[in-house]
Coordinates of C-alpha atoms and ligand atoms in Angstrom, one line a residue:
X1 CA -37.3 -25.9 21.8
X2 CA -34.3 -24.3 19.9
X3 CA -33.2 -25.0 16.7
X4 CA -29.8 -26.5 16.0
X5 CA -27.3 -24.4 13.8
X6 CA -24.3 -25.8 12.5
X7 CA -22.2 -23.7 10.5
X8 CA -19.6 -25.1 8.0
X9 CA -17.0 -24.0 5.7
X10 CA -15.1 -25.1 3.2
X11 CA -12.0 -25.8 5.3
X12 CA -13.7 -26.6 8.7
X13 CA -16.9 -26.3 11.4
X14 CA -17.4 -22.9 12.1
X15 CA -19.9 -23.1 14.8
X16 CA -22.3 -25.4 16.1
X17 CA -24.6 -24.7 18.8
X18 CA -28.4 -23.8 19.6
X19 CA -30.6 -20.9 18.5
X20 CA -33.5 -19.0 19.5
X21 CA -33.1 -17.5 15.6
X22 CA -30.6 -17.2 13.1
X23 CA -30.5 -14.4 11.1
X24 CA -29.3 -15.3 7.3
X25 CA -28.3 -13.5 4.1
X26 CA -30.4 -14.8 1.8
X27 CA -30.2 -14.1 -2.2
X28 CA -33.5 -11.7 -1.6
X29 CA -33.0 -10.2 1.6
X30 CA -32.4 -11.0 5.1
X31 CA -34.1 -14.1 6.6
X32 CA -35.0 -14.9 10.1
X33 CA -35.2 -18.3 11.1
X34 CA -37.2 -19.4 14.0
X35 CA -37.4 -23.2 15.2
X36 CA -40.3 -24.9 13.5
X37 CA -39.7 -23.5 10.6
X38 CA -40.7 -25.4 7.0
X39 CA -38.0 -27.2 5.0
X40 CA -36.3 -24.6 2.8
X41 CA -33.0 -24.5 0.4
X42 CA -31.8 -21.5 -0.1
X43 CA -28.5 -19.2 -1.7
X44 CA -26.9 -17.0 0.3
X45 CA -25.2 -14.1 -0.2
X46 CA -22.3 -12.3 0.9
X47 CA -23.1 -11.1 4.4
X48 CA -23.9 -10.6 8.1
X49 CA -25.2 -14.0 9.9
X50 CA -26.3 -13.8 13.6
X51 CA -27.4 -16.5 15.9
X52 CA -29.2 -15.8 19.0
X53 CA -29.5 -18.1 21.9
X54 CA -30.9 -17.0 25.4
X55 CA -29.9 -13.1 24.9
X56 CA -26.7 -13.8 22.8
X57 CA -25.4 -13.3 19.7
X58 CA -22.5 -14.7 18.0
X59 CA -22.1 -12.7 14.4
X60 CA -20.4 -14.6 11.5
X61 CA -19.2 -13.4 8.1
X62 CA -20.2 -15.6 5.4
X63 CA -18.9 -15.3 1.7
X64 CA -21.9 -16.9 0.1
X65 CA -22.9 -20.5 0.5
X66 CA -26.3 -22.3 1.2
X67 CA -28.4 -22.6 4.0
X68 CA -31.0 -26.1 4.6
X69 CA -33.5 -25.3 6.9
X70 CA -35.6 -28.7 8.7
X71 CA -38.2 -28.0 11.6
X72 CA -35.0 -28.5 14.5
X73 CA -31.9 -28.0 12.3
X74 CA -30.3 -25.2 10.1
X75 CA -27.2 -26.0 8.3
X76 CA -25.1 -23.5 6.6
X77 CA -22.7 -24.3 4.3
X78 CA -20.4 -21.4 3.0
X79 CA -17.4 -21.1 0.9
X80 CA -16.2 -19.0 3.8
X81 CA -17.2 -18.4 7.0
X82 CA -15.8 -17.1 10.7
X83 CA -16.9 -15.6 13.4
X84 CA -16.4 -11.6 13.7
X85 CA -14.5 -12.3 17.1
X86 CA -12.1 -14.5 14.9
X87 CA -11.5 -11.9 11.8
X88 CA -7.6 -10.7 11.6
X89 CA -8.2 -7.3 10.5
X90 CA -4.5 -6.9 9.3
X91 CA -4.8 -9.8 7.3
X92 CA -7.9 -8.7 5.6
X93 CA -6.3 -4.8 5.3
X94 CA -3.9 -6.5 3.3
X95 CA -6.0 -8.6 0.9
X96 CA -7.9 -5.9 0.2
X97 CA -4.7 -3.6 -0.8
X98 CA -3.0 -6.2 -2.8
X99 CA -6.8 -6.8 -4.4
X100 CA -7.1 -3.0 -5.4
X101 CA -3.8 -3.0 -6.6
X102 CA -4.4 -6.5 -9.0
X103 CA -7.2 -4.5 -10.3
X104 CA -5.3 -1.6 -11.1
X105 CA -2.9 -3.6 -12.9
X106 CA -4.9 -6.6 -14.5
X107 CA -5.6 -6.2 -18.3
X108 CA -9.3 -5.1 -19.0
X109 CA -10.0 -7.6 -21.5
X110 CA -8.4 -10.2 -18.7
X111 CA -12.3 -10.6 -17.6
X112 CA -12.0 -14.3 -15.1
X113 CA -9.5 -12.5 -13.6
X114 CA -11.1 -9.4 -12.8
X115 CA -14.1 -11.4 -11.3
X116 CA -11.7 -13.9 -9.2
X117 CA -10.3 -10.1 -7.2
X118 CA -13.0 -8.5 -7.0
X119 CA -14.5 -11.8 -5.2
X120 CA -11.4 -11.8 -2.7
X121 CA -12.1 -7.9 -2.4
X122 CA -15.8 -8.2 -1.5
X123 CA -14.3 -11.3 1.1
X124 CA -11.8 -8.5 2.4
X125 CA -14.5 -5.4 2.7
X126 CA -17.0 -7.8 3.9
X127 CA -14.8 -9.3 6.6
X128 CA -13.4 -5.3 7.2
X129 CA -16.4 -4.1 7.9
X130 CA -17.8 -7.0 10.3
X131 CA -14.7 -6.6 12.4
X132 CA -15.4 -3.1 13.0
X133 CA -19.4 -2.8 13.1
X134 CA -19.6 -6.0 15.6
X135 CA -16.1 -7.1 16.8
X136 CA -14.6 -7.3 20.4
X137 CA -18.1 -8.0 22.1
X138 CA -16.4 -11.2 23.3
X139 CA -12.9 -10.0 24.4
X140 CA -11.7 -13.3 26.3
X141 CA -12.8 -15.2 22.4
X142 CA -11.2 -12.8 20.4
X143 CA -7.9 -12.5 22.1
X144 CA -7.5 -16.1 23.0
X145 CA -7.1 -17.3 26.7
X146 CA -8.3 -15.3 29.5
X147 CA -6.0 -14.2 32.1
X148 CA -6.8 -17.1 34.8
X149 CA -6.5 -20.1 31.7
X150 CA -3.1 -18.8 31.0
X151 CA -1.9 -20.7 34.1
Ligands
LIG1 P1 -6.0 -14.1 2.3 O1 -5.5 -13.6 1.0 O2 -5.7 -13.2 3.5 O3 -5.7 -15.6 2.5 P2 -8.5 -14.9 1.2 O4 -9.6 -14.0 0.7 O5 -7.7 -15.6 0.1 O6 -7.6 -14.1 2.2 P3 -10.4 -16.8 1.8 O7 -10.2 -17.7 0.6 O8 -11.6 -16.0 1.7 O9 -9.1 -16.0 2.1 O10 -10.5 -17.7 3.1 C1 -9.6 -18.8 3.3 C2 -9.7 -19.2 4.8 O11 -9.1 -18.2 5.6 C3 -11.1 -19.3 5.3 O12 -11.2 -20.3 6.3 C4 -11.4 -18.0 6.0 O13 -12.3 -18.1 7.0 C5 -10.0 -17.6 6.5 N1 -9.7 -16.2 6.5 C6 -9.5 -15.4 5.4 N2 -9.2 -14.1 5.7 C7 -9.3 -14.1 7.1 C8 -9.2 -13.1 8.1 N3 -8.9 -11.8 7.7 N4 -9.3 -13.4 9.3 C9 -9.6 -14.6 9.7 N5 -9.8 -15.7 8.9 C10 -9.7 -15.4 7.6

């Protein structure tokens, strides 16, 4: 039997679908998650998720959040998520350069500040770096309709 994953974010359902295993951030590491598994809250952290289903894998960025395990459902909930297939690259190039140049500019004694860019620059690098290291696996996904559903 698989387990259920549903991954939410703050704005909308990210994915929902079955797994063989789902492969989290957690706080202390990475944690694989098989069906069956004991109840478990945990934090997550800024990271790589993966769930595989019957030889597949979908990857998703997640910009921390928590995860609820039961026996035959894993929930994620994450103040950001999307799948690597979905990431704009441009838009996250330019996040991160207005970010690094915030930073450069921002008082140092301006402290909240600091912390609330360097959040949306660990979003941008996070999200930058998932594009490239697993993007475009699912071409048809990632640039919309197919050929033949353009009809
Ligand atoms: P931006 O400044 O480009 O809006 P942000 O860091 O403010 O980026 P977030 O607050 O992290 O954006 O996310 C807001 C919503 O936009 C979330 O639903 C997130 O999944 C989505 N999102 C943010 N950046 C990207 C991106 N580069 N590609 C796809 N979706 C994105």
């Amino acid at each position: 039997m698989p387990i259920r994953c549903e991954i939410v974010s703050q704005d909308r359902l990210v994915y929902s679908g079955n797994a063989d295993i789902v492969i989290v951030p957690g706080i202390t590491g990475e944690m694989g998650i098989l069906p069956n598994h004991a109840p478990l809250l945990s934090t997550m952290k800024y990271g790589v998720l993966k769930v595989r289903y019957q030889g597949q894998e979908e990857v998703f960025t997640v910009a921390g959040g928590v995860v609820e395990v039961l026996p035959d459902a894993i929930t994620i909930l994450a103040d950001a998520a999307e799948n690597v297939d979905e990431i704009n690259v441009a838009r996250a190039q330019e996040a991160k350069e207005r970010a690094e140049k915030l930073l450069r500019e921002i008082p140092p004694e301006d402290a909240d500040t600091y912390l609330k860019i360097e959040t949306t620059l660990r979003r941008s690098n996070l999200r930058l770096e998932a594009a490239k290291r697993y993007g475009g696996r699912h071409p048809i996904r990632s640039h919309g309709l197919s050929e033949g559903e353009k009809e």
